[in-house]
Amino acid sequence: MDRDRSFARLSLRANFSWTFVGNVVYAACQWGMLMALAKLGSPAMVGMFALGLAITAPVFMFANLHLRTIQATDARQQYQFRDYLSVRLATTALALLVVAAIVVLVGYAWETAAVILAVGCAKACESISDIFYGLLQRLERMDRIAAGMMLKGIVSLVALATGVSLTGSAFWGVVGLTAVWAAVLAFYDVPNGLQALRQTQPIRERSSPPQRVAVATRLAWMALPLGVGIMLVSLSTAIPRYFVERILGEESLGIFAAIAYIQVAGTTVVGALAAAANPRLAQHYAFGEIHAFRGLLFKLAAIALALGGAGVLIAWLIGGWVLTLIYRPEYGAYNHVFVLVMVAAGIGYVGWFVGDAMTAVRRLRAQALLFLGMTAATIGACAWLIPLFGLTGAAVATMVTSVIHAIGGFLIVEHALRSLESDMRAGRSLTGGVSYRR
């Protein structure tokens, strides 16, 4: 079946532009939600919401198995969309059960527990939308993803701010957020994804339910190391928040989370560029275009360093004023923490691109081992630094995580590229592309 013209791929520049705009609007709305909680509520409410994200994010990161990136970089279409969707629906249901179990076992106060469960439901909707976005990303139609993100961001900001304003409760704000995310999934993401499937996918032979289960199981098993790895990355981000909440309290967590969220200005650019570049990185590797792969990755890393440097400079010069303006005066007293967080963010931007490059070269097990080391180092740093230095120690612990991710990931990618060069010099994989290794 010929691909419908309405789904012809866009240029890298167009995809970046659309993704950048979509991410800017979405990130601004996410930041707006945090500001709404800070201005309409209290640091403790911000901390409650941040704890909900910190609890649910690692669970859903693991459950998602990073399938969107695997799907987007599936240059040879080894798996069908229904395989990706089947795995995602099953793992999302399991993730919700795990979140509920954590809430019961830890024994949080009822309001905190309710917020965590509501955030979990919102994450479930986001996870299902994500698999439709993976299809569109593989087709290099980031414009459709961007439109959905902008719609979701705007309505979620309105819903959360309205809920908090009317009730004075973070819980009802998150309930409103969940409701609008479910509506966007049902009335935009699913219809858009189905249209893409009808117009771009060839007709294939029907398979029996046991065959479909076998294929989905094989896909999940292949993605499992990456799911573990991404969960560990999320844990590395969440672990300082766990320590802050337990040692310093929800109010300190609210201040730390609000400061840390400012780095989203840089991740907006990084995420947009990474989403647009991922399919190209995968294609360069699949067809042995090593020089092009390295060139694109180094350009991405240079952009990351420039963004990180700009963030550190702003935090150092006017950070206290910025924190007071966008939040409240009590946040502005932590400018020194802001500077350290932005240093960690700049290094983390590089790690983001390197992490996607590891996926493109399919070094999934090595990636999981790297992330395990990151998690262990973060736990050690938090246990040592936060009791001694408070929020300053938490910021330094995030720097430890970022450094290990960036350097370790670069070494793994470089090893994969040199192995490919060796294979090509020996006369292997000269035709038909490169077989992915795990």
PDB file of N, CA and C in Angstrom, residues 302-380:
ATOM      1  N   ALA A 302      26.878  19.472  21.700  1.00  0.00           N
ATOM      2  CA  ALA A 302      27.304  20.872  21.757  1.00  0.00           C
ATOM      3  C   ALA A 302      26.128  21.784  22.104  1.00  0.00           C
ATOM      4  N   ILE A 303      24.974  21.506  21.521  1.00  0.00           N
ATOM      5  CA  ILE A 303      23.773  22.284  21.852  1.00  0.00           C
ATOM      6  C   ILE A 303      23.436  22.117  23.326  1.00  0.00           C
ATOM      7  N   ALA A 304      23.548  20.897  23.828  1.00  0.00           N
ATOM      8  CA  ALA A 304      23.242  20.631  25.235  1.00  0.00           C
ATOM      9  C   ALA A 304      24.159  21.422  26.164  1.00  0.00           C
ATOM     10  N   LEU A 305      25.448  21.453  25.851  1.00  0.00           N
ATOM     11  CA  LEU A 305      26.392  22.185  26.690  1.00  0.00           C
ATOM     12  C   LEU A 305      26.119  23.690  26.655  1.00  0.00           C
ATOM     13  N   ALA A 306      25.754  24.205  25.480  1.00  0.00           N
ATOM     14  CA  ALA A 306      25.447  25.633  25.374  1.00  0.00           C
ATOM     15  C   ALA A 306      24.215  25.984  26.214  1.00  0.00           C
ATOM     16  N   LEU A 307      23.187  25.142  26.144  1.00  0.00           N
ATOM     17  CA  LEU A 307      21.982  25.381  26.946  1.00  0.00           C
ATOM     18  C   LEU A 307      22.283  25.313  28.436  1.00  0.00           C
ATOM     19  N   GLY A 308      23.069  24.320  28.819  1.00  0.00           N
ATOM     20  CA  GLY A 308      23.414  24.177  30.221  1.00  0.00           C
ATOM     21  C   GLY A 308      24.208  25.362  30.737  1.00  0.00           C
ATOM     22  N   GLY A 309      25.165  25.842  29.934  1.00  0.00           N
ATOM     23  CA  GLY A 309      25.952  26.999  30.340  1.00  0.00           C
ATOM     24  C   GLY A 309      25.099  28.240  30.516  1.00  0.00           C
ATOM     25  N   ALA A 310      24.145  28.429  29.620  1.00  0.00           N
ATOM     26  CA  ALA A 310      23.246  29.588  29.735  1.00  0.00           C
ATOM     27  C   ALA A 310      22.413  29.505  31.009  1.00  0.00           C
ATOM     28  N   GLY A 311      21.945  28.301  31.341  1.00  0.00           N
ATOM     29  CA  GLY A 311      21.151  28.128  32.553  1.00  0.00           C
ATOM     30  C   GLY A 311      21.939  28.429  33.815  1.00  0.00           C
ATOM     31  N   VAL A 312      23.182  27.970  33.870  1.00  0.00           N
ATOM     32  CA  VAL A 312      24.030  28.242  35.030  1.00  0.00           C
ATOM     33  C   VAL A 312      24.286  29.741  35.175  1.00  0.00           C
ATOM     34  N   LEU A 313      24.539  30.413  34.070  1.00  0.00           N
ATOM     35  CA  LEU A 313      24.808  31.853  34.109  1.00  0.00           C
ATOM     36  C   LEU A 313      23.598  32.627  34.636  1.00  0.00           C
ATOM     37  N   ILE A 314      22.422  32.282  34.160  1.00  0.00           N
ATOM     38  CA  ILE A 314      21.203  32.957  34.614  1.00  0.00           C
ATOM     39  C   ILE A 314      20.979  32.712  36.108  1.00  0.00           C
ATOM     40  N   ALA A 315      21.150  31.460  36.535  1.00  0.00           N
ATOM     41  CA  ALA A 315      20.954  31.140  37.949  1.00  0.00           C
ATOM     42  C   ALA A 315      21.950  31.896  38.831  1.00  0.00           C
ATOM     43  N   TRP A 316      23.181  32.015  38.375  1.00  0.00           N
ATOM     44  CA  TRP A 316      24.225  32.675  39.166  1.00  0.00           C
ATOM     45  C   TRP A 316      23.979  34.183  39.271  1.00  0.00           C
ATOM     46  N   LEU A 317      23.535  34.793  38.158  1.00  0.00           N
ATOM     47  CA  LEU A 317      23.388  36.244  38.134  1.00  0.00           C
ATOM     48  C   LEU A 317      22.079  36.724  38.757  1.00  0.00           C
ATOM     49  N   ILE A 318      20.968  36.096  38.406  1.00  0.00           N
ATOM     50  CA  ILE A 318      19.660  36.616  38.839  1.00  0.00           C
ATOM     51  C   ILE A 318      18.755  35.520  39.390  1.00  0.00           C
ATOM     52  N   GLY A 319      19.346  34.422  39.864  1.00  0.00           N
ATOM     53  CA  GLY A 319      18.543  33.285  40.297  1.00  0.00           C
ATOM     54  C   GLY A 319      17.584  33.596  41.423  1.00  0.00           C
ATOM     55  N   GLY A 320      18.048  34.342  42.439  1.00  0.00           N
ATOM     56  CA  GLY A 320      17.177  34.660  43.564  1.00  0.00           C
ATOM     57  C   GLY A 320      15.967  35.470  43.149  1.00  0.00           C
ATOM     58  N   TRP A 321      16.186  36.431  42.262  1.00  0.00           N
ATOM     59  CA  TRP A 321      15.084  37.263  41.768  1.00  0.00           C
ATOM     60  C   TRP A 321      14.090  36.425  40.970  1.00  0.00           C
ATOM     61  N   VAL A 322      14.608  35.491  40.150  1.00  0.00           N
ATOM     62  CA  VAL A 322      13.738  34.637  39.339  1.00  0.00           C
ATOM     63  C   VAL A 322      12.864  33.758  40.232  1.00  0.00           C
ATOM     64  N   LEU A 323      13.469  33.147  41.251  1.00  0.00           N
ATOM     65  CA  LEU A 323      12.707  32.262  42.141  1.00  0.00           C
ATOM     66  C   LEU A 323      11.624  33.030  42.896  1.00  0.00           C
ATOM     67  N   THR A 324      11.954  34.231  43.341  1.00  0.00           N
ATOM     68  CA  THR A 324      10.965  35.047  44.061  1.00  0.00           C
ATOM     69  C   THR A 324       9.827  35.471  43.136  1.00  0.00           C
ATOM     70  N   LEU A 325      10.157  35.800  41.900  1.00  0.00           N
ATOM     71  CA  LEU A 325       9.149  36.268  40.945  1.00  0.00           C
ATOM     72  C   LEU A 325       8.170  35.166  40.578  1.00  0.00           C
ATOM     73  N   ILE A 326       8.674  33.999  40.240  1.00  0.00           N
ATOM     74  CA  ILE A 326       7.778  32.954  39.720  1.00  0.00           C
ATOM     75  C   ILE A 326       7.120  32.140  40.823  1.00  0.00           C
ATOM     76  N   TYR A 327       7.728  32.111  42.016  1.00  0.00           N
ATOM     77  CA  TYR A 327       7.119  31.385  43.119  1.00  0.00           C
ATOM     78  C   TYR A 327       6.788  32.361  44.253  1.00  0.00           C
ATOM     79  N   ARG A 328       7.555  32.310  45.335  1.00  0.00           N
ATOM     80  CA  ARG A 328       7.358  33.188  46.483  1.00  0.00           C
ATOM     81  C   ARG A 328       8.720  33.513  47.084  1.00  0.00           C
ATOM     82  N   PRO A 329       8.800  34.528  47.982  1.00  0.00           N
ATOM     83  CA  PRO A 329      10.093  34.899  48.555  1.00  0.00           C
ATOM     84  C   PRO A 329      10.818  33.757  49.262  1.00  0.00           C
ATOM     85  N   GLU A 330      10.076  32.822  49.877  1.00  0.00           N
ATOM     86  CA  GLU A 330      10.756  31.740  50.586  1.00  0.00           C
ATOM     87  C   GLU A 330      11.553  30.837  49.655  1.00  0.00           C
ATOM     88  N   TYR A 331      11.182  30.820  48.358  1.00  0.00           N
ATOM     89  CA  TYR A 331      11.944  30.040  47.383  1.00  0.00           C
ATOM     90  C   TYR A 331      13.225  30.771  46.988  1.00  0.00           C
ATOM     91  N   GLY A 332      13.176  32.109  46.947  1.00  0.00           N
ATOM     92  CA  GLY A 332      14.327  32.901  46.524  1.00  0.00           C
ATOM     93  C   GLY A 332      15.521  32.780  47.441  1.00  0.00           C
ATOM     94  N   ALA A 333      15.315  32.331  48.666  1.00  0.00           N
ATOM     95  CA  ALA A 333      16.428  32.184  49.606  1.00  0.00           C
ATOM     96  C   ALA A 333      17.339  31.010  49.258  1.00  0.00           C
ATOM     97  N   TYR A 334      16.949  30.209  48.281  1.00  0.00           N
ATOM     98  CA  TYR A 334      17.719  29.011  47.933  1.00  0.00           C
ATOM     99  C   TYR A 334      18.400  29.147  46.574  1.00  0.00           C
ATOM    100  N   ASN A 335      18.923  30.327  46.266  1.00  0.00           N
ATOM    101  CA  ASN A 335      19.576  30.543  44.978  1.00  0.00           C
ATOM    102  C   ASN A 335      20.803  29.658  44.807  1.00  0.00           C
ATOM    103  N   HIS A 336      21.551  29.401  45.896  1.00  0.00           N
ATOM    104  CA  HIS A 336      22.742  28.553  45.799  1.00  0.00           C
ATOM    105  C   HIS A 336      22.364  27.136  45.346  1.00  0.00           C
ATOM    106  N   VAL A 337      21.207  26.658  45.789  1.00  0.00           N
ATOM    107  CA  VAL A 337      20.726  25.347  45.342  1.00  0.00           C
ATOM    108  C   VAL A 337      20.358  25.410  43.855  1.00  0.00           C
ATOM    109  N   PHE A 338      19.768  26.519  43.443  1.00  0.00           N
ATOM    110  CA  PHE A 338      19.386  26.723  42.049  1.00  0.00           C
ATOM    111  C   PHE A 338      20.602  26.614  41.128  1.00  0.00           C
ATOM    112  N   VAL A 339      21.716  27.243  41.498  1.00  0.00           N
ATOM    113  CA  VAL A 339      22.925  27.205  40.669  1.00  0.00           C
ATOM    114  C   VAL A 339      23.412  25.768  40.507  1.00  0.00           C
ATOM    115  N   LEU A 340      23.470  25.018  41.602  1.00  0.00           N
ATOM    116  CA  LEU A 340      23.942  23.631  41.539  1.00  0.00           C
ATOM    117  C   LEU A 340      22.997  22.760  40.708  1.00  0.00           C
ATOM    118  N   VAL A 341      21.711  22.998  40.852  1.00  0.00           N
ATOM    119  CA  VAL A 341      20.736  22.230  40.062  1.00  0.00           C
ATOM    120  C   VAL A 341      20.926  22.483  38.575  1.00  0.00           C
ATOM    121  N   MET A 342      21.221  23.721  38.194  1.00  0.00           N
ATOM    122  CA  MET A 342      21.402  24.030  36.783  1.00  0.00           C
ATOM    123  C   MET A 342      22.709  23.459  36.236  1.00  0.00           C
ATOM    124  N   VAL A 343      23.754  23.355  37.072  1.00  0.00           N
ATOM    125  CA  VAL A 343      24.974  22.662  36.642  1.00  0.00           C
ATOM    126  C   VAL A 343      24.652  21.201  36.332  1.00  0.00           C
ATOM    127  N   ALA A 344      23.928  20.566  37.248  1.00  0.00           N
ATOM    128  CA  ALA A 344      23.525  19.173  37.029  1.00  0.00           C
ATOM    129  C   ALA A 344      22.657  19.037  35.780  1.00  0.00           C
ATOM    130  N   ALA A 345      21.793  20.029  35.550  1.00  0.00           N
ATOM    131  CA  ALA A 345      20.914  19.982  34.383  1.00  0.00           C
ATOM    132  C   ALA A 345      21.707  20.034  33.085  1.00  0.00           C
ATOM    133  N   GLY A 346      22.705  20.920  33.027  1.00  0.00           N
ATOM    134  CA  GLY A 346      23.506  21.027  31.805  1.00  0.00           C
ATOM    135  C   GLY A 346      24.189  19.723  31.451  1.00  0.00           C
ATOM    136  N   ILE A 347      24.748  19.061  32.468  1.00  0.00           N
ATOM    137  CA  ILE A 347      25.379  17.756  32.225  1.00  0.00           C
ATOM    138  C   ILE A 347      24.311  16.736  31.841  1.00  0.00           C
ATOM    139  N   GLY A 348      23.146  16.844  32.474  1.00  0.00           N
ATOM    140  CA  GLY A 348      22.051  15.931  32.168  1.00  0.00           C
ATOM    141  C   GLY A 348      21.535  16.068  30.744  1.00  0.00           C
ATOM    142  N   TYR A 349      21.583  17.286  30.180  1.00  0.00           N
ATOM    143  CA  TYR A 349      21.158  17.465  28.793  1.00  0.00           C
ATOM    144  C   TYR A 349      22.029  16.635  27.849  1.00  0.00           C
ATOM    145  N   VAL A 350      23.334  16.638  28.117  1.00  0.00           N
ATOM    146  CA  VAL A 350      24.234  15.807  27.317  1.00  0.00           C
ATOM    147  C   VAL A 350      23.869  14.338  27.483  1.00  0.00           C
ATOM    148  N   GLY A 351      23.612  13.939  28.743  1.00  0.00           N
ATOM    149  CA  GLY A 351      23.246  12.560  29.012  1.00  0.00           C
ATOM    150  C   GLY A 351      21.977  12.132  28.293  1.00  0.00           C
ATOM    151  N   TRP A 352      21.045  13.072  28.110  1.00  0.00           N
ATOM    152  CA  TRP A 352      19.801  12.752  27.405  1.00  0.00           C
ATOM    153  C   TRP A 352      20.108  12.281  25.977  1.00  0.00           C
ATOM    154  N   PHE A 353      20.909  13.076  25.259  1.00  0.00           N
ATOM    155  CA  PHE A 353      21.245  12.714  23.887  1.00  0.00           C
ATOM    156  C   PHE A 353      22.045  11.417  23.837  1.00  0.00           C
ATOM    157  N   VAL A 354      22.979  11.256  24.755  1.00  0.00           N
ATOM    158  CA  VAL A 354      23.795  10.045  24.781  1.00  0.00           C
ATOM    159  C   VAL A 354      22.929   8.826  25.093  1.00  0.00           C
ATOM    160  N   GLY A 355      21.949   8.995  25.979  1.00  0.00           N
ATOM    161  CA  GLY A 355      21.051   7.894  26.293  1.00  0.00           C
ATOM    162  C   GLY A 355      20.253   7.439  25.088  1.00  0.00           C
ATOM    163  N   ASP A 356      19.750   8.396  24.312  1.00  0.00           N
ATOM    164  CA  ASP A 356      19.019   8.031  23.097  1.00  0.00           C
ATOM    165  C   ASP A 356      19.945   7.378  22.075  1.00  0.00           C
ATOM    166  N   ALA A 357      21.205   7.820  22.040  1.00  0.00           N
ATOM    167  CA  ALA A 357      22.170   7.195  21.133  1.00  0.00           C
ATOM    168  C   ALA A 357      22.427   5.744  21.537  1.00  0.00           C
ATOM    169  N   MET A 358      22.465   5.451  22.838  1.00  0.00           N
ATOM    170  CA  MET A 358      22.621   4.062  23.286  1.00  0.00           C
ATOM    171  C   MET A 358      21.455   3.206  22.811  1.00  0.00           C
ATOM    172  N   THR A 359      20.257   3.771  22.828  1.00  0.00           N
ATOM    173  CA  THR A 359      19.101   3.031  22.330  1.00  0.00           C
ATOM    174  C   THR A 359      19.204   2.813  20.820  1.00  0.00           C
ATOM    175  N   ALA A 360      19.656   3.835  20.099  1.00  0.00           N
ATOM    176  CA  ALA A 360      19.771   3.728  18.647  1.00  0.00           C
ATOM    177  C   ALA A 360      20.757   2.641  18.240  1.00  0.00           C
ATOM    178  N   VAL A 361      21.837   2.460  19.017  1.00  0.00           N
ATOM    179  CA  VAL A 361      22.805   1.404  18.700  1.00  0.00           C
ATOM    180  C   VAL A 361      22.439   0.091  19.388  1.00  0.00           C
ATOM    181  N   ARG A 362      21.296   0.090  20.086  1.00  0.00           N
ATOM    182  CA  ARG A 362      20.722  -1.108  20.691  1.00  0.00           C
ATOM    183  C   ARG A 362      21.650  -1.750  21.731  1.00  0.00           C
ATOM    184  N   ARG A 363      22.350  -0.935  22.510  1.00  0.00           N
ATOM    185  CA  ARG A 363      23.130  -1.460  23.630  1.00  0.00           C
ATOM    186  C   ARG A 363      22.254  -1.400  24.892  1.00  0.00           C
ATOM    187  N   LEU A 364      21.211  -2.218  24.902  1.00  0.00           N
ATOM    188  CA  LEU A 364      20.197  -2.122  25.942  1.00  0.00           C
ATOM    189  C   LEU A 364      20.663  -2.701  27.271  1.00  0.00           C
ATOM    190  N   ARG A 365      21.345  -3.835  27.235  1.00  0.00           N
ATOM    191  CA  ARG A 365      21.792  -4.418  28.491  1.00  0.00           C
ATOM    192  C   ARG A 365      22.914  -3.595  29.124  1.00  0.00           C
ATOM    193  N   ALA A 366      23.827  -3.115  28.297  1.00  0.00           N
ATOM    194  CA  ALA A 366      24.888  -2.252  28.821  1.00  0.00           C
ATOM    195  C   ALA A 366      24.296  -0.982  29.414  1.00  0.00           C
ATOM    196  N   GLN A 367      23.251  -0.483  28.768  1.00  0.00           N
ATOM    197  CA  GLN A 367      22.572   0.710  29.269  1.00  0.00           C
ATOM    198  C   GLN A 367      21.957   0.441  30.639  1.00  0.00           C
ATOM    199  N   ALA A 368      21.347  -0.721  30.800  1.00  0.00           N
ATOM    200  CA  ALA A 368      20.736  -1.063  32.080  1.00  0.00           C
ATOM    201  C   ALA A 368      21.786  -1.156  33.189  1.00  0.00           C
ATOM    202  N   LEU A 369      22.951  -1.726  32.878  1.00  0.00           N
ATOM    203  CA  LEU A 369      24.022  -1.817  33.873  1.00  0.00           C
ATOM    204  C   LEU A 369      24.527  -0.436  34.265  1.00  0.00           C
ATOM    205  N   LEU A 370      24.634   0.460  33.285  1.00  0.00           N
ATOM    206  CA  LEU A 370      25.049   1.832  33.577  1.00  0.00           C
ATOM    207  C   LEU A 370      24.056   2.493  34.523  1.00  0.00           C
ATOM    208  N   PHE A 371      22.777   2.331  34.239  1.00  0.00           N
ATOM    209  CA  PHE A 371      21.756   2.962  35.061  1.00  0.00           C
ATOM    210  C   PHE A 371      21.726   2.368  36.468  1.00  0.00           C
ATOM    211  N   LEU A 372      22.047   1.083  36.597  1.00  0.00           N
ATOM    212  CA  LEU A 372      22.128   0.472  37.916  1.00  0.00           C
ATOM    213  C   LEU A 372      23.237   1.127  38.732  1.00  0.00           C
ATOM    214  N   GLY A 373      24.372   1.371  38.085  1.00  0.00           N
ATOM    215  CA  GLY A 373      25.465   2.066  38.755  1.00  0.00           C
ATOM    216  C   GLY A 373      25.089   3.477  39.153  1.00  0.00           C
ATOM    217  N   MET A 374      24.353   4.170  38.277  1.00  0.00           N
ATOM    218  CA  MET A 374      23.883   5.521  38.593  1.00  0.00           C
ATOM    219  C   MET A 374      22.994   5.521  39.830  1.00  0.00           C
ATOM    220  N   THR A 375      22.093   4.564  39.888  1.00  0.00           N
ATOM    221  CA  THR A 375      21.155   4.511  41.010  1.00  0.00           C
ATOM    222  C   THR A 375      21.889   4.262  42.321  1.00  0.00           C
ATOM    223  N   ALA A 376      22.818   3.310  42.289  1.00  0.00           N
ATOM    224  CA  ALA A 376      23.580   3.014  43.504  1.00  0.00           C
ATOM    225  C   ALA A 376      24.373   4.234  43.965  1.00  0.00           C
ATOM    226  N   ALA A 377      25.001   4.935  43.016  1.00  0.00           N
ATOM    227  CA  ALA A 377      25.781   6.119  43.360  1.00  0.00           C
ATOM    228  C   ALA A 377      24.888   7.223  43.923  1.00  0.00           C
ATOM    229  N   THR A 378      23.679   7.369  43.369  1.00  0.00           N
ATOM    230  CA  THR A 378      22.750   8.400  43.850  1.00  0.00           C
ATOM    231  C   THR A 378      22.297   8.113  45.271  1.00  0.00           C
ATOM    232  N   ILE A 379      21.983   6.850  45.549  1.00  0.00           N
ATOM    233  CA  ILE A 379      21.572   6.485  46.900  1.00  0.00           C
ATOM    234  C   ILE A 379      22.687   6.800  47.901  1.00  0.00           C
ATOM    235  N   GLY A 380      23.903   6.415  47.541  1.00  0.00           N
ATOM    236  CA  GLY A 380      25.024   6.686  48.424  1.00  0.00           C
ATOM    237  C   GLY A 380      25.239   8.174  48.651  1.00  0.00           C
TER     238      GLY A 380
END
